[in-house]
């Protein structure tokens, strides 16, 4: 678990990245030289934006490529200005943004040879899920269980998000679970 000071810092970085994006129409460069080492370890994150309780943007990474602080800055910018489901954030909306940051654990393969086997291994409310088959890939964060508490529906909706039929199954379908620390 991240200490409160790191959580506060990451939320500040996310908000600063959005303000910088508004002013400069580009991602914020991040000076990592003055940051604590705890936020410089490579970790994957998602940044989810809400206005008045409504989803306003959600972008993230599934694999740890960048230092956590940099990953959060990039994803905050992308959630505000690159999530194709929403209009870009405008200045009047920034003050109303609620920013949620999810830091992901390393995804672990779920050995399963059928949808039934996958469903038996899921932990609703705890597991984030990634499915992929060739070019098709999608994820749901653990928070999505709040909206879709049924494991079967959770998996079906995730398949649809990936561009697959809800009843699709293949020997080449890969499933991964991960957990998040969300604040």
PDB file of N, CA, C and O in Angstrom, residues 47-109:
ATOM      1  N   UNK A  47      -6.236   6.056 -14.644  1.00  0.00           N
ATOM      2  CA  UNK A  47      -6.801   7.277 -14.085  1.00  0.00           C
ATOM      3  C   UNK A  47      -8.235   7.372 -14.599  1.00  0.00           C
ATOM      4  O   UNK A  47      -8.481   7.319 -15.802  1.00  0.00           O
ATOM      5  N   UNK A  48      -9.155   7.484 -13.661  1.00  0.00           N
ATOM      6  CA  UNK A  48     -10.580   7.570 -13.979  1.00  0.00           C
ATOM      7  C   UNK A  48     -11.096   8.916 -13.504  1.00  0.00           C
ATOM      8  O   UNK A  48     -10.836   9.307 -12.364  1.00  0.00           O
ATOM      9  N   UNK A  49     -11.792   9.614 -14.382  1.00  0.00           N
ATOM     10  CA  UNK A  49     -12.324  10.943 -14.077  1.00  0.00           C
ATOM     11  C   UNK A  49     -13.842  10.894 -13.994  1.00  0.00           C
ATOM     12  O   UNK A  49     -14.490  10.251 -14.822  1.00  0.00           O
ATOM     13  N   UNK A  50     -14.383  11.590 -13.006  1.00  0.00           N
ATOM     14  CA  UNK A  50     -15.829  11.705 -12.831  1.00  0.00           C
ATOM     15  C   UNK A  50     -16.186  13.172 -12.664  1.00  0.00           C
ATOM     16  O   UNK A  50     -15.409  13.948 -12.103  1.00  0.00           O
ATOM     17  N   UNK A  51     -17.371  13.549 -13.143  1.00  0.00           N
ATOM     18  CA  UNK A  51     -17.964  14.853 -12.859  1.00  0.00           C
ATOM     19  C   UNK A  51     -19.373  14.573 -12.365  1.00  0.00           C
ATOM     20  O   UNK A  51     -20.159  13.921 -13.055  1.00  0.00           O
ATOM     21  N   UNK A  52     -19.677  15.044 -11.161  1.00  0.00           N
ATOM     22  CA  UNK A  52     -20.988  14.831 -10.536  1.00  0.00           C
ATOM     23  C   UNK A  52     -21.368  13.345 -10.531  1.00  0.00           C
ATOM     24  O   UNK A  52     -22.501  12.981 -10.805  1.00  0.00           O
ATOM     25  N   UNK A  53     -20.400  12.484 -10.268  1.00  0.00           N
ATOM     26  CA  UNK A  53     -20.644  11.054 -10.182  1.00  0.00           C
ATOM     27  C   UNK A  53     -20.707  10.320 -11.507  1.00  0.00           C
ATOM     28  O   UNK A  53     -20.804   9.097 -11.533  1.00  0.00           O
ATOM     29  N   UNK A  54     -20.649  11.048 -12.620  1.00  0.00           N
ATOM     30  CA  UNK A  54     -20.724  10.424 -13.947  1.00  0.00           C
ATOM     31  C   UNK A  54     -19.317  10.243 -14.519  1.00  0.00           C
ATOM     32  O   UNK A  54     -18.487  11.153 -14.443  1.00  0.00           O
ATOM     33  N   UNK A  55     -19.075   9.074 -15.107  1.00  0.00           N
ATOM     34  CA  UNK A  55     -17.789   8.802 -15.746  1.00  0.00           C
ATOM     35  C   UNK A  55     -17.504   9.860 -16.794  1.00  0.00           C
ATOM     36  O   UNK A  55     -18.348  10.204 -17.616  1.00  0.00           O
ATOM     37  N   UNK A  56     -16.286  10.373 -16.788  1.00  0.00           N
ATOM     38  CA  UNK A  56     -15.900  11.445 -17.701  1.00  0.00           C
ATOM     39  C   UNK A  56     -14.661  11.107 -18.523  1.00  0.00           C
ATOM     40  O   UNK A  56     -14.309  11.762 -19.461  1.00  0.00           O
ATOM     41  N   UNK A  57     -13.991  10.011 -18.122  1.00  0.00           N
ATOM     42  CA  UNK A  57     -12.808   9.560 -18.846  1.00  0.00           C
ATOM     43  C   UNK A  57     -12.101   8.494 -18.036  1.00  0.00           C
ATOM     44  O   UNK A  57     -12.118   8.537 -16.808  1.00  0.00           O
ATOM     45  N   UNK A  58     -11.498   7.538 -18.732  1.00  0.00           N
ATOM     46  CA  UNK A  58     -10.747   6.480 -18.049  1.00  0.00           C
ATOM     47  C   UNK A  58      -9.733   5.913 -19.023  1.00  0.00           C
ATOM     48  O   UNK A  58     -10.098   5.345 -20.053  1.00  0.00           O
ATOM     49  N   UNK A  59      -8.478   6.109 -18.699  1.00  0.00           N
ATOM     50  CA  UNK A  59      -7.392   5.612 -19.540  1.00  0.00           C
ATOM     51  C   UNK A  59      -6.319   5.039 -18.609  1.00  0.00           C
ATOM     52  O   UNK A  59      -6.080   5.571 -17.530  1.00  0.00           O
ATOM     53  N   UNK A  60      -5.687   3.975 -19.060  1.00  0.00           N
ATOM     54  CA  UNK A  60      -4.636   3.398 -18.233  1.00  0.00           C
ATOM     55  C   UNK A  60      -3.733   2.484 -19.012  1.00  0.00           C
ATOM     56  O   UNK A  60      -3.842   2.346 -20.232  1.00  0.00           O
ATOM     57  N   UNK A  61      -2.846   1.869 -18.284  1.00  0.00           N
ATOM     58  CA  UNK A  61      -1.904   0.920 -18.858  1.00  0.00           C
ATOM     59  C   UNK A  61      -2.006  -0.384 -18.072  1.00  0.00           C
ATOM     60  O   UNK A  61      -2.292  -0.370 -16.879  1.00  0.00           O
ATOM     61  N   UNK A  62      -1.785  -1.481 -18.750  1.00  0.00           N
ATOM     62  CA  UNK A  62      -1.900  -2.795 -18.122  1.00  0.00           C
ATOM     63  C   UNK A  62      -0.545  -3.388 -17.753  1.00  0.00           C
ATOM     64  O   UNK A  62      -0.477  -4.316 -16.958  1.00  0.00           O
ATOM     65  N   UNK A  63       0.504  -2.851 -18.344  1.00  0.00           N
ATOM     66  CA  UNK A  63       1.843  -3.341 -18.021  1.00  0.00           C
ATOM     67  C   UNK A  63       2.700  -2.190 -17.530  1.00  0.00           C
ATOM     68  O   UNK A  63       2.543  -1.043 -17.964  1.00  0.00           O
ATOM     69  N   UNK A  64       3.586  -2.508 -16.627  1.00  0.00           N
ATOM     70  CA  UNK A  64       4.460  -1.504 -16.027  1.00  0.00           C
ATOM     71  C   UNK A  64       5.605  -1.183 -16.985  1.00  0.00           C
ATOM     72  O   UNK A  64       6.510  -1.998 -17.165  1.00  0.00           O
ATOM     73  N   UNK A  65       5.533  -0.001 -17.588  1.00  0.00           N
ATOM     74  CA  UNK A  65       6.560   0.436 -18.531  1.00  0.00           C
ATOM     75  C   UNK A  65       7.272   1.681 -18.006  1.00  0.00           C
ATOM     76  O   UNK A  65       8.466   1.842 -18.187  1.00  0.00           O
ATOM     77  N   UNK A  66       6.533   2.550 -17.343  1.00  0.00           N
ATOM     78  CA  UNK A  66       7.046   3.831 -16.861  1.00  0.00           C
ATOM     79  C   UNK A  66       7.061   3.873 -15.337  1.00  0.00           C
ATOM     80  O   UNK A  66       6.314   3.128 -14.690  1.00  0.00           O
ATOM     81  N   UNK A  67       7.844   4.784 -14.772  1.00  0.00           N
ATOM     82  CA  UNK A  67       7.722   5.019 -13.331  1.00  0.00           C
ATOM     83  C   UNK A  67       6.274   5.417 -13.021  1.00  0.00           C
ATOM     84  O   UNK A  67       5.619   6.078 -13.834  1.00  0.00           O
ATOM     85  N   UNK A  68       5.769   5.022 -11.863  1.00  0.00           N
ATOM     86  CA  UNK A  68       4.374   5.241 -11.514  1.00  0.00           C
ATOM     87  C   UNK A  68       3.962   6.696 -11.672  1.00  0.00           C
ATOM     88  O   UNK A  68       2.901   6.979 -12.242  1.00  0.00           O
ATOM     89  N   UNK A  69       4.758   7.629 -11.205  1.00  0.00           N
ATOM     90  CA  UNK A  69       4.395   9.049 -11.307  1.00  0.00           C
ATOM     91  C   UNK A  69       4.219   9.463 -12.762  1.00  0.00           C
ATOM     92  O   UNK A  69       3.272  10.179 -13.105  1.00  0.00           O
ATOM     93  N   UNK A  70       5.090   8.996 -13.624  1.00  0.00           N
ATOM     94  CA  UNK A  70       5.004   9.324 -15.050  1.00  0.00           C
ATOM     95  C   UNK A  70       3.787   8.648 -15.693  1.00  0.00           C
ATOM     96  O   UNK A  70       3.089   9.247 -16.512  1.00  0.00           O
ATOM     97  N   UNK A  71       3.529   7.405 -15.305  1.00  0.00           N
ATOM     98  CA  UNK A  71       2.373   6.680 -15.832  1.00  0.00           C
ATOM     99  C   UNK A  71       1.079   7.401 -15.453  1.00  0.00           C
ATOM    100  O   UNK A  71       0.183   7.571 -16.284  1.00  0.00           O
ATOM    101  N   UNK A  72       0.985   7.857 -14.209  1.00  0.00           N
ATOM    102  CA  UNK A  72      -0.199   8.594 -13.751  1.00  0.00           C
ATOM    103  C   UNK A  72      -0.350   9.893 -14.540  1.00  0.00           C
ATOM    104  O   UNK A  72      -1.450  10.233 -14.984  1.00  0.00           O
ATOM    105  N   UNK A  73       0.729  10.629 -14.746  1.00  0.00           N
ATOM    106  CA  UNK A  73       0.657  11.893 -15.494  1.00  0.00           C
ATOM    107  C   UNK A  73       0.176  11.650 -16.924  1.00  0.00           C
ATOM    108  O   UNK A  73      -0.712  12.356 -17.417  1.00  0.00           O
ATOM    109  N   UNK A  74       0.740  10.650 -17.584  1.00  0.00           N
ATOM    110  CA  UNK A  74       0.338  10.335 -18.963  1.00  0.00           C
ATOM    111  C   UNK A  74      -1.131   9.908 -19.027  1.00  0.00           C
ATOM    112  O   UNK A  74      -1.874  10.324 -19.916  1.00  0.00           O
ATOM    113  N   UNK A  75      -1.552   9.076 -18.085  1.00  0.00           N
ATOM    114  CA  UNK A  75      -2.922   8.569 -18.110  1.00  0.00           C
ATOM    115  C   UNK A  75      -3.941   9.632 -17.717  1.00  0.00           C
ATOM    116  O   UNK A  75      -5.066   9.632 -18.238  1.00  0.00           O
ATOM    117  N   UNK A  76      -3.578  10.543 -16.822  1.00  0.00           N
ATOM    118  CA  UNK A  76      -4.482  11.649 -16.468  1.00  0.00           C
ATOM    119  C   UNK A  76      -4.705  12.534 -17.689  1.00  0.00           C
ATOM    120  O   UNK A  76      -5.844  12.913 -17.999  1.00  0.00           O
ATOM    121  N   UNK A  77      -3.632  12.868 -18.394  1.00  0.00           N
ATOM    122  CA  UNK A  77      -3.754  13.665 -19.609  1.00  0.00           C
ATOM    123  C   UNK A  77      -4.644  12.955 -20.630  1.00  0.00           C
ATOM    124  O   UNK A  77      -5.576  13.541 -21.195  1.00  0.00           O
ATOM    125  N   UNK A  78      -4.370  11.668 -20.841  1.00  0.00           N
ATOM    126  CA  UNK A  78      -5.137  10.905 -21.830  1.00  0.00           C
ATOM    127  C   UNK A  78      -6.609  10.767 -21.423  1.00  0.00           C
ATOM    128  O   UNK A  78      -7.494  10.861 -22.272  1.00  0.00           O
ATOM    129  N   UNK A  79      -6.886  10.563 -20.144  1.00  0.00           N
ATOM    130  CA  UNK A  79      -8.276  10.444 -19.690  1.00  0.00           C
ATOM    131  C   UNK A  79      -9.040  11.745 -19.914  1.00  0.00           C
ATOM    132  O   UNK A  79     -10.222  11.737 -20.245  1.00  0.00           O
ATOM    133  N   UNK A  80      -8.357  12.865 -19.754  1.00  0.00           N
ATOM    134  CA  UNK A  80      -9.007  14.168 -19.916  1.00  0.00           C
ATOM    135  C   UNK A  80      -9.143  14.585 -21.384  1.00  0.00           C
ATOM    136  O   UNK A  80     -10.123  15.242 -21.744  1.00  0.00           O
ATOM    137  N   UNK A  81      -8.196  14.185 -22.218  1.00  0.00           N
ATOM    138  CA  UNK A  81      -8.158  14.729 -23.576  1.00  0.00           C
ATOM    139  C   UNK A  81      -8.126  13.698 -24.706  1.00  0.00           C
ATOM    140  O   UNK A  81      -8.246  14.063 -25.871  1.00  0.00           O
ATOM    141  N   UNK A  82      -7.978  12.417 -24.386  1.00  0.00           N
ATOM    142  CA  UNK A  82      -7.834  11.417 -25.444  1.00  0.00           C
ATOM    143  C   UNK A  82      -8.814  10.252 -25.348  1.00  0.00           C
ATOM    144  O   UNK A  82      -8.757   9.332 -26.153  1.00  0.00           O
ATOM    145  N   UNK A  83      -9.707  10.258 -24.356  1.00  0.00           N
ATOM    146  CA  UNK A  83     -10.699   9.192 -24.264  1.00  0.00           C
ATOM    147  C   UNK A  83     -11.770   9.484 -25.306  1.00  0.00           C
ATOM    148  O   UNK A  83     -12.571  10.414 -25.146  1.00  0.00           O
ATOM    149  N   UNK A  84     -11.798   8.700 -26.386  1.00  0.00           N
ATOM    150  CA  UNK A  84     -12.665   8.969 -27.537  1.00  0.00           C
ATOM    151  C   UNK A  84     -14.155   8.900 -27.202  1.00  0.00           C
ATOM    152  O   UNK A  84     -14.984   9.340 -27.992  1.00  0.00           O
ATOM    153  N   UNK A  85     -14.500   8.393 -26.043  1.00  0.00           N
ATOM    154  CA  UNK A  85     -15.920   8.297 -25.655  1.00  0.00           C
ATOM    155  C   UNK A  85     -16.484   9.638 -25.182  1.00  0.00           C
ATOM    156  O   UNK A  85     -17.699   9.783 -25.066  1.00  0.00           O
ATOM    157  N   UNK A  86     -15.611  10.604 -24.905  1.00  0.00           N
ATOM    158  CA  UNK A  86     -16.040  11.862 -24.304  1.00  0.00           C
ATOM    159  C   UNK A  86     -15.412  13.057 -25.013  1.00  0.00           C
ATOM    160  O   UNK A  86     -14.347  12.941 -25.615  1.00  0.00           O
ATOM    161  N   UNK A  87     -16.088  14.197 -24.892  1.00  0.00           N
ATOM    162  CA  UNK A  87     -15.485  15.461 -25.328  1.00  0.00           C
ATOM    163  C   UNK A  87     -14.283  15.744 -24.421  1.00  0.00           C
ATOM    164  O   UNK A  87     -14.259  15.317 -23.269  1.00  0.00           O
ATOM    165  N   UNK A  88     -13.308  16.486 -24.932  1.00  0.00           N
ATOM    166  CA  UNK A  88     -12.163  16.822 -24.093  1.00  0.00           C
ATOM    167  C   UNK A  88     -12.608  17.726 -22.947  1.00  0.00           C
ATOM    168  O   UNK A  88     -13.583  18.457 -23.052  1.00  0.00           O
ATOM    169  N   UNK A  89     -11.870  17.656 -21.868  1.00  0.00           N
ATOM    170  CA  UNK A  89     -12.164  18.472 -20.684  1.00  0.00           C
ATOM    171  C   UNK A  89     -11.961  19.943 -21.045  1.00  0.00           C
ATOM    172  O   UNK A  89     -10.977  20.305 -21.680  1.00  0.00           O
ATOM    173  N   UNK A  90     -12.890  20.764 -20.605  1.00  0.00           N
ATOM    174  CA  UNK A  90     -12.779  22.210 -20.798  1.00  0.00           C
ATOM    175  C   UNK A  90     -12.508  22.860 -19.443  1.00  0.00           C
ATOM    176  O   UNK A  90     -12.823  22.299 -18.392  1.00  0.00           O
ATOM    177  N   UNK A  91     -11.955  24.043 -19.465  1.00  0.00           N
ATOM    178  CA  UNK A  91     -11.551  24.755 -18.248  1.00  0.00           C
ATOM    179  C   UNK A  91     -12.633  24.793 -17.168  1.00  0.00           C
ATOM    180  O   UNK A  91     -12.337  24.503 -16.007  1.00  0.00           O
ATOM    181  N   UNK A  92     -13.873  25.118 -17.488  1.00  0.00           N
ATOM    182  CA  UNK A  92     -14.873  25.193 -16.410  1.00  0.00           C
ATOM    183  C   UNK A  92     -15.101  23.858 -15.692  1.00  0.00           C
ATOM    184  O   UNK A  92     -15.514  23.839 -14.538  1.00  0.00           O
ATOM    185  N   UNK A  93     -14.817  22.748 -16.345  1.00  0.00           N
ATOM    186  CA  UNK A  93     -15.078  21.431 -15.757  1.00  0.00           C
ATOM    187  C   UNK A  93     -13.974  20.956 -14.815  1.00  0.00           C
ATOM    188  O   UNK A  93     -14.198  20.073 -13.990  1.00  0.00           O
ATOM    189  N   UNK A  94     -12.787  21.516 -14.928  1.00  0.00           N
ATOM    190  CA  UNK A  94     -11.641  21.015 -14.173  1.00  0.00           C
ATOM    191  C   UNK A  94     -11.883  21.089 -12.670  1.00  0.00           C
ATOM    192  O   UNK A  94     -11.558  20.162 -11.930  1.00  0.00           O
ATOM    193  N   UNK A  95     -12.481  22.143 -12.203  1.00  0.00           N
ATOM    194  CA  UNK A  95     -12.716  22.291 -10.764  1.00  0.00           C
ATOM    195  C   UNK A  95     -13.660  21.218 -10.234  1.00  0.00           C
ATOM    196  O   UNK A  95     -13.608  20.861  -9.053  1.00  0.00           O
ATOM    197  N   UNK A  96     -14.517  20.678 -11.093  1.00  0.00           N
ATOM    198  CA  UNK A  96     -15.498  19.672 -10.679  1.00  0.00           C
ATOM    199  C   UNK A  96     -15.006  18.237 -10.848  1.00  0.00           C
ATOM    200  O   UNK A  96     -15.736  17.302 -10.520  1.00  0.00           O
ATOM    201  N   UNK A  97     -13.793  18.061 -11.370  1.00  0.00           N
ATOM    202  CA  UNK A  97     -13.288  16.710 -11.615  1.00  0.00           C
ATOM    203  C   UNK A  97     -12.983  15.969 -10.318  1.00  0.00           C
ATOM    204  O   UNK A  97     -12.334  16.499  -9.420  1.00  0.00           O
ATOM    205  N   UNK A  98     -13.461  14.740 -10.253  1.00  0.00           N
ATOM    206  CA  UNK A  98     -13.064  13.823  -9.199  1.00  0.00           C
ATOM    207  C   UNK A  98     -12.107  12.843  -9.854  1.00  0.00           C
ATOM    208  O   UNK A  98     -12.446  12.221 -10.875  1.00  0.00           O
ATOM    209  N   UNK A  99     -10.920  12.720  -9.311  1.00  0.00           N
ATOM    210  CA  UNK A  99      -9.873  11.892  -9.913  1.00  0.00           C
ATOM    211  C   UNK A  99      -9.664  10.640  -9.075  1.00  0.00           C
ATOM    212  O   UNK A  99      -9.391  10.741  -7.871  1.00  0.00           O
ATOM    213  N   UNK A 100      -9.811   9.478  -9.702  1.00  0.00           N
ATOM    214  CA  UNK A 100      -9.516   8.199  -9.053  1.00  0.00           C
ATOM    215  C   UNK A 100      -8.301   7.601  -9.739  1.00  0.00           C
ATOM    216  O   UNK A 100      -8.258   7.521 -10.968  1.00  0.00           O
ATOM    217  N   UNK A 101      -7.354   7.170  -8.950  1.00  0.00           N
ATOM    218  CA  UNK A 101      -6.150   6.524  -9.471  1.00  0.00           C
ATOM    219  C   UNK A 101      -6.150   5.082  -8.990  1.00  0.00           C
ATOM    220  O   UNK A 101      -6.351   4.816  -7.806  1.00  0.00           O
ATOM    221  N   UNK A 102      -5.933   4.170  -9.912  1.00  0.00           N
ATOM    222  CA  UNK A 102      -5.821   2.749  -9.586  1.00  0.00           C
ATOM    223  C   UNK A 102      -4.429   2.281  -9.972  1.00  0.00           C
ATOM    224  O   UNK A 102      -4.026   2.404 -11.129  1.00  0.00           O
ATOM    225  N   UNK A 103      -3.693   1.758  -9.005  1.00  0.00           N
ATOM    226  CA  UNK A 103      -2.364   1.202  -9.244  1.00  0.00           C
ATOM    227  C   UNK A 103      -2.541  -0.312  -9.340  1.00  0.00           C
ATOM    228  O   UNK A 103      -3.104  -0.934  -8.438  1.00  0.00           O
ATOM    229  N   UNK A 104      -2.086  -0.876 -10.457  1.00  0.00           N
ATOM    230  CA  UNK A 104      -2.336  -2.284 -10.748  1.00  0.00           C
ATOM    231  C   UNK A 104      -1.212  -3.187 -10.261  1.00  0.00           C
ATOM    232  O   UNK A 104      -0.033  -2.829 -10.365  1.00  0.00           O
ATOM    233  N   UNK A 105      -1.611  -4.357  -9.772  1.00  0.00           N
ATOM    234  CA  UNK A 105      -0.631  -5.409  -9.512  1.00  0.00           C
ATOM    235  C   UNK A 105      -0.233  -6.017 -10.863  1.00  0.00           C
ATOM    236  O   UNK A 105      -0.861  -5.748 -11.885  1.00  0.00           O
ATOM    237  N   UNK A 106       0.780  -6.834 -10.843  1.00  0.00           N
ATOM    238  CA  UNK A 106       1.200  -7.538 -12.059  1.00  0.00           C
ATOM    239  C   UNK A 106       0.100  -8.526 -12.458  1.00  0.00           C
ATOM    240  O   UNK A 106      -0.329  -9.330 -11.631  1.00  0.00           O
ATOM    241  N   UNK A 107      -0.398  -8.480 -13.705  1.00  0.00           N
ATOM    242  CA  UNK A 107      -1.435  -9.430 -14.119  1.00  0.00           C
ATOM    243  C   UNK A 107      -0.929 -10.881 -14.053  1.00  0.00           C
ATOM    244  O   UNK A 107       0.209 -11.161 -14.407  1.00  0.00           O
ATOM    245  N   UNK A 108      -1.807 -11.767 -13.578  1.00  0.00           N
ATOM    246  CA  UNK A 108      -1.490 -13.194 -13.470  1.00  0.00           C
ATOM    247  C   UNK A 108      -2.443 -13.987 -14.361  1.00  0.00           C
ATOM    248  O   UNK A 108      -3.648 -13.750 -14.336  1.00  0.00           O
ATOM    249  N   UNK A 109      -1.893 -14.910 -15.109  1.00  0.00           N
ATOM    250  CA  UNK A 109      -2.717 -15.734 -15.995  1.00  0.00           C
ATOM    251  C   UNK A 109      -3.713 -16.559 -15.171  1.00  0.00           C
ATOM    252  O   UNK A 109      -3.374 -17.016 -14.080  1.00  0.00           O
TER     253      UNK A 109
END
